[in-house]
mmCIF file of N, CA and C in Angstrom:
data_model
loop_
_atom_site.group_PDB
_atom_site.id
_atom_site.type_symbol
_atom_site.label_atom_id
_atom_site.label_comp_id
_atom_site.label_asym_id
_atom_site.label_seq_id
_atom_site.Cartn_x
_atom_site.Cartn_y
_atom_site.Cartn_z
ATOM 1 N N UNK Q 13 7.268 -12.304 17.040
ATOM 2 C CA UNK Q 13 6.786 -12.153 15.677
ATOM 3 C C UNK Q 13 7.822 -11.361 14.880
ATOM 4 N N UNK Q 14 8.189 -11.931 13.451
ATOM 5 C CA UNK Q 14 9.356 -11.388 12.984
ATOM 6 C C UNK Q 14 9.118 -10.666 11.756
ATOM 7 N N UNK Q 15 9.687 -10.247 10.946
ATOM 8 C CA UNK Q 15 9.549 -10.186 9.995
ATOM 9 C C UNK Q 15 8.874 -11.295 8.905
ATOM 10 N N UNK Q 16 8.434 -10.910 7.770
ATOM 11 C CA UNK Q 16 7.956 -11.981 6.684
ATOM 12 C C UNK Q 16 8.284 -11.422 5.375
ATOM 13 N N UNK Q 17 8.000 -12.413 4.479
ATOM 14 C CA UNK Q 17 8.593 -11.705 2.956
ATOM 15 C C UNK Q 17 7.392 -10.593 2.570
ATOM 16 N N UNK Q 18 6.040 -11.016 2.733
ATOM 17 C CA UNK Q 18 5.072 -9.955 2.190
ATOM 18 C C UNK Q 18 4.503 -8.490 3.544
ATOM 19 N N UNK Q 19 5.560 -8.691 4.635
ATOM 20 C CA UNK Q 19 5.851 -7.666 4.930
ATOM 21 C C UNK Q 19 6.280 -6.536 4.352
ATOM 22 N N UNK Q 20 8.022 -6.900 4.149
ATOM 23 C CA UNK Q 20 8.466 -6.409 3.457
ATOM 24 C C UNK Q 20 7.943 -5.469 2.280
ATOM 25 N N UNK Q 21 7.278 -6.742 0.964
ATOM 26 C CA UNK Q 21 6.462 -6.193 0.119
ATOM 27 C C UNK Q 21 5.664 -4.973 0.438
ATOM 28 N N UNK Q 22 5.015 -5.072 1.672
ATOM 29 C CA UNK Q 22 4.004 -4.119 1.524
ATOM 30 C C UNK Q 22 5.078 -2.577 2.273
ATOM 31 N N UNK Q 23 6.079 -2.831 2.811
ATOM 32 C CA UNK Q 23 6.634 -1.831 3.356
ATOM 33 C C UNK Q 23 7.284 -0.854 1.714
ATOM 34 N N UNK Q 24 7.734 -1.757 0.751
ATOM 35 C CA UNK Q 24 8.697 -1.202 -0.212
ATOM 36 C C UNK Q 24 7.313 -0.805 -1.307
ATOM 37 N N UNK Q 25 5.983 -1.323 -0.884
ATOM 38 C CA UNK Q 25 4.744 -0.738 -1.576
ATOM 39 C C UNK Q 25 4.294 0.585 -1.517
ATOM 40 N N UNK Q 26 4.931 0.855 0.426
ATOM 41 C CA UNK Q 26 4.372 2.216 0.760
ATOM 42 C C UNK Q 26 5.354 3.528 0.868
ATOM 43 N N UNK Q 27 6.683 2.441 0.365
ATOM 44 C CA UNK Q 27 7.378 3.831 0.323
ATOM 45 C C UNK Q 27 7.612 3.655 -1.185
ATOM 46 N N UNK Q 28 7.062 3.288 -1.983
ATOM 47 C CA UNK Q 28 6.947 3.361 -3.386
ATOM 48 C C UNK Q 28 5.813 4.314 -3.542
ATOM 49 N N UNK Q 29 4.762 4.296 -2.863
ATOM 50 C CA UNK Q 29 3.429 4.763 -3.279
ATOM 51 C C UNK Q 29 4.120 6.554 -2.406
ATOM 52 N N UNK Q 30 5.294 6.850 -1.504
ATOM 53 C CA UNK Q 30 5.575 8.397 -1.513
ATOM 54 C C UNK Q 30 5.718 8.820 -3.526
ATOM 55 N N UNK Q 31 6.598 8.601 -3.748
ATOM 56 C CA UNK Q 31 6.773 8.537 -5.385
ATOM 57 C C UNK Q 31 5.457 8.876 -6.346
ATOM 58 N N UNK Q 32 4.648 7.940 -6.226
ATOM 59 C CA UNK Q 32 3.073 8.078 -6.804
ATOM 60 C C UNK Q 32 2.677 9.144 -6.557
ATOM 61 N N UNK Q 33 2.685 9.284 -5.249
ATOM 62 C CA UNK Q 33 1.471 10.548 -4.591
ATOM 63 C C UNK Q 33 1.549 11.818 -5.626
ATOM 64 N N UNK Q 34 3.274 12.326 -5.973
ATOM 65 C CA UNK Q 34 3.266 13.257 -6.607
ATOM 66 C C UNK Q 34 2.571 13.250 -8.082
ATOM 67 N N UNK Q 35 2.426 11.985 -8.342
ATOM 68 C CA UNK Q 35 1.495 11.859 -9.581
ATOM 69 C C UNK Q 35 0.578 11.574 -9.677
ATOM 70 N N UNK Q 36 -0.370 10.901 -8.519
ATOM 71 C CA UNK Q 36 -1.990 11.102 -8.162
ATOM 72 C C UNK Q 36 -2.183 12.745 -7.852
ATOM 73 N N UNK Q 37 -1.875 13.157 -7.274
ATOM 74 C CA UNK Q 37 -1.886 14.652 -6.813
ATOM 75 C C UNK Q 37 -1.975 15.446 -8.003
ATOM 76 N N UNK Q 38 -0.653 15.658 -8.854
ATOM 77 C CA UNK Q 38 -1.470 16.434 -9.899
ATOM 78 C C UNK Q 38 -2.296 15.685 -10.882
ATOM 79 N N UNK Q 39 -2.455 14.483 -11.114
ATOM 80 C CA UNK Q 39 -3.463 14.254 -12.042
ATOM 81 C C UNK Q 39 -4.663 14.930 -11.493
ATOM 82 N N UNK Q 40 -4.808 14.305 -10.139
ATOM 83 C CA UNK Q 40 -6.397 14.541 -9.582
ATOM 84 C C UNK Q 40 -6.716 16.067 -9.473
ATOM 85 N N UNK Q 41 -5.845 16.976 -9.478
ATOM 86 C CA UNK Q 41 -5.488 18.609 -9.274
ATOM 87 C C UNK Q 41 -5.841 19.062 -10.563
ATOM 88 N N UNK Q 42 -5.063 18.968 -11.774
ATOM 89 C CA UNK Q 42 -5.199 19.874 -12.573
ATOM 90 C C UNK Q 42 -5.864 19.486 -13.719
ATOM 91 N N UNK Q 43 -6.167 17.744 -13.888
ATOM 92 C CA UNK Q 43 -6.685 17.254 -14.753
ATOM 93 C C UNK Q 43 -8.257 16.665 -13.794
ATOM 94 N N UNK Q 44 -8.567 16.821 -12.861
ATOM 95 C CA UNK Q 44 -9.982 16.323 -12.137
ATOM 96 C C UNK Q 44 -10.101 15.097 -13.024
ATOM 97 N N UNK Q 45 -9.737 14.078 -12.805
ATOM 98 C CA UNK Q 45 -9.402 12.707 -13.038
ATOM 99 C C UNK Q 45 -9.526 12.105 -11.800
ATOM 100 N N UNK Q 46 -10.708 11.750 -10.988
ATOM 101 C CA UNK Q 46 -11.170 10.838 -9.781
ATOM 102 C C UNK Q 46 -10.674 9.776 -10.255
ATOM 103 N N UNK Q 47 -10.750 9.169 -11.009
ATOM 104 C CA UNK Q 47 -10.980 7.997 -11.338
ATOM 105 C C UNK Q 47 -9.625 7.193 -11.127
ATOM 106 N N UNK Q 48 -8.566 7.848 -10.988
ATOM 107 C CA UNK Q 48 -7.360 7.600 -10.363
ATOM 108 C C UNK Q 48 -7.421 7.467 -9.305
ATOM 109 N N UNK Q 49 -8.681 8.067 -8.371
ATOM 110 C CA UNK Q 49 -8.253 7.937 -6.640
ATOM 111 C C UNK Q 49 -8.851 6.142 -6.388
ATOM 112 N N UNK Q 50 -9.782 5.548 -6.815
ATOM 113 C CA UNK Q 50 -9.828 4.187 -6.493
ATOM 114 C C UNK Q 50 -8.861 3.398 -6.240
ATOM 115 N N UNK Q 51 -8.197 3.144 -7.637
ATOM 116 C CA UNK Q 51 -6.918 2.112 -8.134
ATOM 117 C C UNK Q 51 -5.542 2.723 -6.546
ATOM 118 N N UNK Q 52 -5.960 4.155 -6.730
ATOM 119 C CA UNK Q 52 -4.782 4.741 -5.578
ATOM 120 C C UNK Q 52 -4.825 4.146 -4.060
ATOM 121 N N UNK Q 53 -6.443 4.223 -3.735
ATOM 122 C CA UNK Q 53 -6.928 3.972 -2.198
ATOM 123 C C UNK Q 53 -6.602 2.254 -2.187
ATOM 124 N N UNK Q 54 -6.841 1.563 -3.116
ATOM 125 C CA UNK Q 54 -6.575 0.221 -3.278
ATOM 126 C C UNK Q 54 -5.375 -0.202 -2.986
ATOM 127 N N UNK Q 55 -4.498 0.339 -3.508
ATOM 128 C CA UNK Q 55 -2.828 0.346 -3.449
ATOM 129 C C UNK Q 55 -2.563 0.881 -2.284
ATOM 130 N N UNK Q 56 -2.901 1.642 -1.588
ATOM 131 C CA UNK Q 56 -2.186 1.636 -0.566
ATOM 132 C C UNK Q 56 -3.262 1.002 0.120
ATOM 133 N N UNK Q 57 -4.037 0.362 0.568
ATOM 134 C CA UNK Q 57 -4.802 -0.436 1.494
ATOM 135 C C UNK Q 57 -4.357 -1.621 1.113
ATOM 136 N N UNK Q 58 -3.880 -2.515 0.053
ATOM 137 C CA UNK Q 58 -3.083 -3.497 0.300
ATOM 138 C C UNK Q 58 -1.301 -3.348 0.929
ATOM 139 N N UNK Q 59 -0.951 -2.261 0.283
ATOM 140 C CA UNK Q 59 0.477 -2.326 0.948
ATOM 141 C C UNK Q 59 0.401 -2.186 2.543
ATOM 142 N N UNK Q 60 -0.525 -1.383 3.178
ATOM 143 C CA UNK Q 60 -0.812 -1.357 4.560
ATOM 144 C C UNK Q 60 -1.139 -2.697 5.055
ATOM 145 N N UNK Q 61 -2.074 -3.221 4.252
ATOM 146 C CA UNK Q 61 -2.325 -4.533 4.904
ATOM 147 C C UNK Q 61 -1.139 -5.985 5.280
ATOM 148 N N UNK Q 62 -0.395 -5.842 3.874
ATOM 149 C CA UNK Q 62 0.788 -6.524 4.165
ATOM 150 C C UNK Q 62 1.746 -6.457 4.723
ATOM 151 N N UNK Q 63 2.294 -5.034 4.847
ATOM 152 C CA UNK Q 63 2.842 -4.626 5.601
ATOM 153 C C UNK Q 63 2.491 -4.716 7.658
ATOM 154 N N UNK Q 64 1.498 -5.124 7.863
ATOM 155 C CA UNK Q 64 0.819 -4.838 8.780
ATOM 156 C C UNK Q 64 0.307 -6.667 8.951
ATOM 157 N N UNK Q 65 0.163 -7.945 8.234
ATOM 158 C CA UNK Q 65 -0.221 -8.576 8.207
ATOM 159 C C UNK Q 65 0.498 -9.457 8.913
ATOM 160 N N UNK Q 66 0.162 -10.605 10.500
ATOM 161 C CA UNK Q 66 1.259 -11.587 11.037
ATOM 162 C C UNK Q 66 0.842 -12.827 10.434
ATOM 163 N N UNK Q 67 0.313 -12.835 9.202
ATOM 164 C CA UNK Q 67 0.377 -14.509 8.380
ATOM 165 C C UNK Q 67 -1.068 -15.212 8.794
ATOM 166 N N UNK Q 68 -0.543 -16.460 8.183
ATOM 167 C CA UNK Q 68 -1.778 -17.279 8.807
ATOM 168 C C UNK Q 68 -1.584 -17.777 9.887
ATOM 169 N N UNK Q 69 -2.629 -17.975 10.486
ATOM 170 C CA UNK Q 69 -2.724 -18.899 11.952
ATOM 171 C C UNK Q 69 -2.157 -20.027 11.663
ATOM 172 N N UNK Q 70 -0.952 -20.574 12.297
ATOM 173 C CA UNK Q 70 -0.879 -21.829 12.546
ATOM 174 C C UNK Q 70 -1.855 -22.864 13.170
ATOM 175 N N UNK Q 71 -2.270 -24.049 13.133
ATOM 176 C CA UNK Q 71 -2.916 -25.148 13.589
ATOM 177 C C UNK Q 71 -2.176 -26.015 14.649
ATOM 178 N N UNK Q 72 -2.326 -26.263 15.969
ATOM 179 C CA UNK Q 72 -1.814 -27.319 16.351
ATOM 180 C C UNK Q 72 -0.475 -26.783 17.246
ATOM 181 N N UNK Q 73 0.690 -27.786 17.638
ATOM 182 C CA UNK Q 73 1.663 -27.425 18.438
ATOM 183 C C UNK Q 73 2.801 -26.418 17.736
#
């Protein structure tokens, strides 16, 4: 099992989302703005997933 393109994606998602953190963090800190942690938990539960994903099942030989 090799690499894939939306591997990738989700790998350059989660080291994009180090970057974010420092700006979910203080929003959610000094401005108590939850409402940022959804859209946040979302984003990184797809980049994990793709990152983490071996495709579709092939059918057949």
């Amino acid at each position: 099992m090799g690499f894939r393109w939306f591997n990738i994606i989700g790998f350059l998602m989660l080291l994009f989302a180090l970057f974010l953190n420092e700006v979910v963090y203080l929003n959610v800190w000094y401005d108590f703005n939850f409402s940022v942690i959804v859209p946040a938990i979302l984003y990184l539960g797809v980049g994990l997933w793709l990152s983490l994903w071996g495709g579709p099942r092939r059918q057949g030989a």
